[in-house]
Amino acid sequence: MNLREYIRDVPNFPKEGIVYFDITPLLADPKVFQYTIDMMAERFSEYKADKIAAAEARGFIFGAPLAYKLGIGFVPIRKPGKLPYDTISVSYDLEYGSDSLCMHVDAIAKDEDVLLIDDVLATGGTAEGMVKLVEKAGGNVSGIGFLVELGFLDGAGRLNGIPNSHLLKL
């Protein structure tokens, strides 16, 4: 199955000169979405993990069903002010500014192995932020999995040698 056929290019979004890769057609087709989760489970299971952590919102779409499929826990990583319990946070740089990510203080135990999941690896800022957050909690990042890697932006260069993989490279 060619997943690229289910990803729509949206020019000039979120700003002029950017092409946004819209995954909603992939999500709308149940067979394609199921195939995507199955392929992620096959590809990313090599990164032995106790939990999957993913950032809102699109990371949740893939991270939660993948955690279910692999039989491991899921940790939501959110923007500040969105989690109801005590949190830890990190700030990181994005292609169009900076941002912060938060996670519950007890979401990851010391020395737990964590697989990070996100929809797209662009410049690597969000992935780098998630790595810092897991490490701040005392966990180990065993790998990072993406639906799509935008290879022309070299985001993998910001991942400091952490094993990572993708289903589709554009």
mmCIF file of C-alpha atoms in Angstrom:
data_model
loop_
_atom_site.group_PDB
_atom_site.id
_atom_site.type_symbol
_atom_site.label_atom_id
_atom_site.label_comp_id
_atom_site.label_asym_id
_atom_site.label_seq_id
_atom_site.Cartn_x
_atom_site.Cartn_y
_atom_site.Cartn_z
ATOM 1 C CA MET A 1 0.000 0.000 0.000
ATOM 2 C CA ASN A 2 1.364 3.412 -0.949
ATOM 3 C CA LEU A 3 0.714 5.672 2.056
ATOM 4 C CA ARG A 4 1.823 8.754 0.117
ATOM 5 C CA GLU A 5 -1.417 8.519 -1.877
ATOM 6 C CA TYR A 6 -3.308 9.257 1.366
ATOM 7 C CA ILE A 7 -1.324 12.329 2.413
ATOM 8 C CA ARG A 8 -2.580 15.598 0.932
ATOM 9 C CA ASP A 9 -0.227 18.512 0.167
ATOM 10 C CA VAL A 10 -1.611 21.855 1.373
ATOM 11 C CA PRO A 11 0.472 24.763 0.043
ATOM 12 C CA ASN A 12 1.102 27.905 2.107
ATOM 13 C CA PHE A 13 -0.042 26.439 5.423
ATOM 14 C CA PRO A 14 0.482 27.373 8.229
ATOM 15 C CA LYS A 15 2.254 30.252 6.490
ATOM 16 C CA GLU A 16 3.393 31.360 3.054
ATOM 17 C CA GLY A 17 6.046 29.109 1.515
ATOM 18 C CA ILE A 18 5.315 26.059 3.712
ATOM 19 C CA VAL A 19 3.750 22.899 2.275
ATOM 20 C CA TYR A 20 1.736 21.138 4.971
ATOM 21 C CA PHE A 21 1.411 17.362 4.666
ATOM 22 C CA ASP A 22 -2.181 16.629 5.736
ATOM 23 C CA ILE A 23 -2.697 13.105 7.109
ATOM 24 C CA THR A 24 -6.475 13.339 7.530
ATOM 25 C CA PRO A 25 -7.209 11.353 4.324
ATOM 26 C CA LEU A 26 -5.056 8.519 5.727
ATOM 27 C CA LEU A 27 -6.948 8.636 9.022
ATOM 28 C CA ALA A 28 -10.346 8.699 7.315
ATOM 29 C CA ASP A 29 -9.819 5.373 5.557
ATOM 30 C CA PRO A 30 -10.114 2.583 8.155
ATOM 31 C CA LYS A 31 -8.123 0.045 6.114
ATOM 32 C CA VAL A 32 -5.293 2.505 5.496
ATOM 33 C CA PHE A 33 -5.213 3.647 9.117
ATOM 34 C CA GLN A 34 -5.166 0.042 10.363
ATOM 35 C CA TYR A 35 -2.413 -0.799 7.872
ATOM 36 C CA THR A 36 -0.419 2.218 9.100
ATOM 37 C CA ILE A 37 -0.636 1.146 12.753
ATOM 38 C CA ASP A 38 0.262 -2.431 11.810
ATOM 39 C CA MET A 39 3.305 -1.223 9.840
ATOM 40 C CA MET A 40 4.371 1.029 12.719
ATOM 41 C CA ALA A 41 4.122 -1.922 15.124
ATOM 42 C CA GLU A 42 6.215 -4.052 12.813
ATOM 43 C CA ARG A 43 8.837 -1.376 12.140
ATOM 44 C CA PHE A 44 9.126 0.180 15.605
ATOM 45 C CA SER A 45 8.869 -2.948 17.785
ATOM 46 C CA GLU A 46 12.651 -3.302 17.419
ATOM 47 C CA TYR A 47 12.940 -0.369 19.858
ATOM 48 C CA LYS A 48 12.208 -2.354 22.999
ATOM 49 C CA ALA A 49 10.160 -0.114 25.267
ATOM 50 C CA ASP A 50 8.097 -0.145 28.428
ATOM 51 C CA LYS A 51 6.000 2.807 27.249
ATOM 52 C CA ILE A 52 5.230 4.970 24.267
ATOM 53 C CA ALA A 53 5.221 8.730 24.700
ATOM 54 C CA ALA A 54 3.728 11.057 22.108
ATOM 55 C CA ALA A 55 3.069 14.778 21.851
ATOM 56 C CA GLU A 56 -0.331 16.260 21.210
ATOM 57 C CA ALA A 57 -2.191 16.237 19.025
ATOM 58 C CA ARG A 58 -1.207 14.167 16.013
ATOM 59 C CA GLY A 59 1.311 12.080 17.963
ATOM 60 C CA PHE A 60 -1.606 10.840 20.088
ATOM 61 C CA ILE A 61 -3.373 9.571 16.960
ATOM 62 C CA PHE A 62 -0.577 7.086 16.286
ATOM 63 C CA GLY A 63 0.963 6.631 19.729
ATOM 64 C CA ALA A 64 -2.095 5.400 21.634
ATOM 65 C CA PRO A 65 -3.198 2.666 19.182
ATOM 66 C CA LEU A 66 0.427 1.621 18.742
ATOM 67 C CA ALA A 67 0.863 1.278 22.521
ATOM 68 C CA TYR A 68 -2.299 -0.851 22.591
ATOM 69 C CA LYS A 69 -1.030 -3.020 19.730
ATOM 70 C CA LEU A 70 2.376 -3.506 21.407
ATOM 71 C CA GLY A 71 0.830 -4.102 24.846
ATOM 72 C CA ILE A 72 2.685 -1.275 26.577
ATOM 73 C CA GLY A 73 1.703 1.918 28.394
ATOM 74 C CA PHE A 74 1.031 5.293 26.784
ATOM 75 C CA VAL A 75 2.241 8.676 28.075
ATOM 76 C CA PRO A 76 0.624 11.865 26.738
ATOM 77 C CA ILE A 77 2.955 14.827 26.316
ATOM 78 C CA ARG A 78 1.043 18.104 26.242
ATOM 79 C CA LYS A 79 1.314 21.856 26.048
ATOM 80 C CA PRO A 80 1.547 23.797 29.340
ATOM 81 C CA GLY A 81 -1.650 23.984 31.389
ATOM 82 C CA LYS A 82 -3.320 20.935 29.817
ATOM 83 C CA LEU A 83 -2.453 18.217 32.358
ATOM 84 C CA PRO A 84 -4.357 18.021 35.665
ATOM 85 C CA TYR A 85 -1.519 16.801 37.934
ATOM 86 C CA ASP A 86 2.022 17.930 38.821
ATOM 87 C CA THR A 87 4.174 18.211 35.708
ATOM 88 C CA ILE A 88 7.727 18.591 34.503
ATOM 89 C CA SER A 89 8.413 20.659 31.399
ATOM 90 C CA VAL A 90 11.020 21.561 28.802
ATOM 91 C CA SER A 91 11.269 24.329 26.215
ATOM 92 C CA TYR A 92 12.518 23.722 22.682
ATOM 93 C CA ASP A 93 12.964 25.479 19.334
ATOM 94 C CA LEU A 94 10.692 24.967 16.332
ATOM 95 C CA GLU A 95 11.002 25.947 12.702
ATOM 96 C CA TYR A 96 8.806 28.990 13.392
ATOM 97 C CA GLY A 97 9.601 29.881 17.029
ATOM 98 C CA SER A 98 9.813 28.081 20.344
ATOM 99 C CA ASP A 99 7.427 26.028 22.463
ATOM 100 C CA SER A 100 7.161 23.979 25.658
ATOM 101 C CA LEU A 101 6.093 20.426 26.442
ATOM 102 C CA CYS A 102 4.848 18.960 29.738
ATOM 103 C CA MET A 103 4.336 15.512 31.192
ATOM 104 C CA HIS A 104 3.097 14.248 34.559
ATOM 105 C CA VAL A 105 5.958 13.895 37.053
ATOM 106 C CA ASP A 106 5.132 10.212 37.595
ATOM 107 C CA ALA A 107 4.470 9.243 33.958
ATOM 108 C CA ILE A 108 7.862 7.623 33.406
ATOM 109 C CA ALA A 109 9.800 5.766 36.092
ATOM 110 C CA LYS A 110 13.569 5.990 36.441
ATOM 111 C CA ASP A 111 15.337 3.846 33.812
ATOM 112 C CA GLU A 112 12.125 2.964 31.930
ATOM 113 C CA ASP A 113 12.646 2.544 28.194
ATOM 114 C CA VAL A 114 10.436 4.819 26.116
ATOM 115 C CA LEU A 115 9.588 4.809 22.412
ATOM 116 C CA LEU A 116 8.670 8.272 21.145
ATOM 117 C CA ILE A 117 6.078 8.504 18.362
ATOM 118 C CA ASP A 118 5.057 11.432 16.178
ATOM 119 C CA ASP A 119 3.415 11.917 12.813
ATOM 120 C CA VAL A 120 6.113 13.982 11.067
ATOM 121 C CA LEU A 121 9.819 14.596 11.585
ATOM 122 C CA ALA A 122 10.455 18.052 10.129
ATOM 123 C CA THR A 123 13.271 20.102 11.688
ATOM 124 C CA GLY A 124 13.397 17.847 14.761
ATOM 125 C CA GLY A 125 12.445 20.443 17.368
ATOM 126 C CA THR A 126 9.462 18.614 18.835
ATOM 127 C CA ALA A 127 11.301 15.279 18.849
ATOM 128 C CA GLU A 128 14.286 16.895 20.548
ATOM 129 C CA GLY A 129 11.928 18.396 23.150
ATOM 130 C CA MET A 130 10.330 14.998 23.815
ATOM 131 C CA VAL A 131 13.775 13.413 24.263
ATOM 132 C CA LYS A 132 14.745 16.085 26.798
ATOM 133 C CA LEU A 133 11.482 15.566 28.677
ATOM 134 C CA VAL A 134 11.890 11.775 28.931
ATOM 135 C CA GLU A 135 15.507 12.161 30.039
ATOM 136 C CA LYS A 136 14.510 14.803 32.600
ATOM 137 C CA ALA A 137 12.075 12.246 34.062
ATOM 138 C CA GLY A 138 14.884 9.689 34.336
ATOM 139 C CA GLY A 139 13.761 7.512 31.418
ATOM 140 C CA ASN A 140 15.741 6.248 28.450
ATOM 141 C CA VAL A 141 14.670 6.885 24.863
ATOM 142 C CA SER A 142 15.018 3.532 23.104
ATOM 143 C CA GLY A 143 13.962 4.925 19.733
ATOM 144 C CA ILE A 144 11.783 7.384 17.869
ATOM 145 C CA GLY A 145 9.234 6.468 15.221
ATOM 146 C CA PHE A 146 7.553 8.711 12.671
ATOM 147 C CA LEU A 147 4.909 8.237 10.028
ATOM 148 C CA VAL A 148 6.753 10.675 7.719
ATOM 149 C CA GLU A 149 10.261 12.083 7.678
ATOM 150 C CA LEU A 150 10.810 15.262 5.682
ATOM 151 C CA GLY A 151 14.363 14.354 4.705
ATOM 152 C CA PHE A 152 15.092 17.684 3.039
ATOM 153 C CA LEU A 153 14.873 19.396 6.469
ATOM 154 C CA ASP A 154 17.420 17.042 8.144
ATOM 155 C CA GLY A 155 15.529 16.833 11.447
ATOM 156 C CA ALA A 156 17.242 13.523 12.226
ATOM 157 C CA GLY A 157 20.445 15.531 12.678
ATOM 158 C CA ARG A 158 18.998 16.986 15.907
ATOM 159 C CA LEU A 159 18.332 13.572 17.438
ATOM 160 C CA ASN A 160 21.914 13.029 18.680
ATOM 161 C CA GLY A 161 22.248 9.527 17.277
ATOM 162 C CA ILE A 162 19.080 8.150 18.898
ATOM 163 C CA PRO A 163 17.777 5.303 16.722
ATOM 164 C CA ASN A 164 14.842 6.493 14.646
ATOM 165 C CA SER A 165 12.776 5.299 11.740
ATOM 166 C CA HIS A 166 9.802 6.273 9.581
ATOM 167 C CA LEU A 167 7.290 4.646 7.274
ATOM 168 C CA LEU A 168 7.581 7.264 4.539
ATOM 169 C CA LYS A 169 10.327 9.709 3.578
ATOM 170 C CA LEU A 170 9.544 12.815 1.542
#
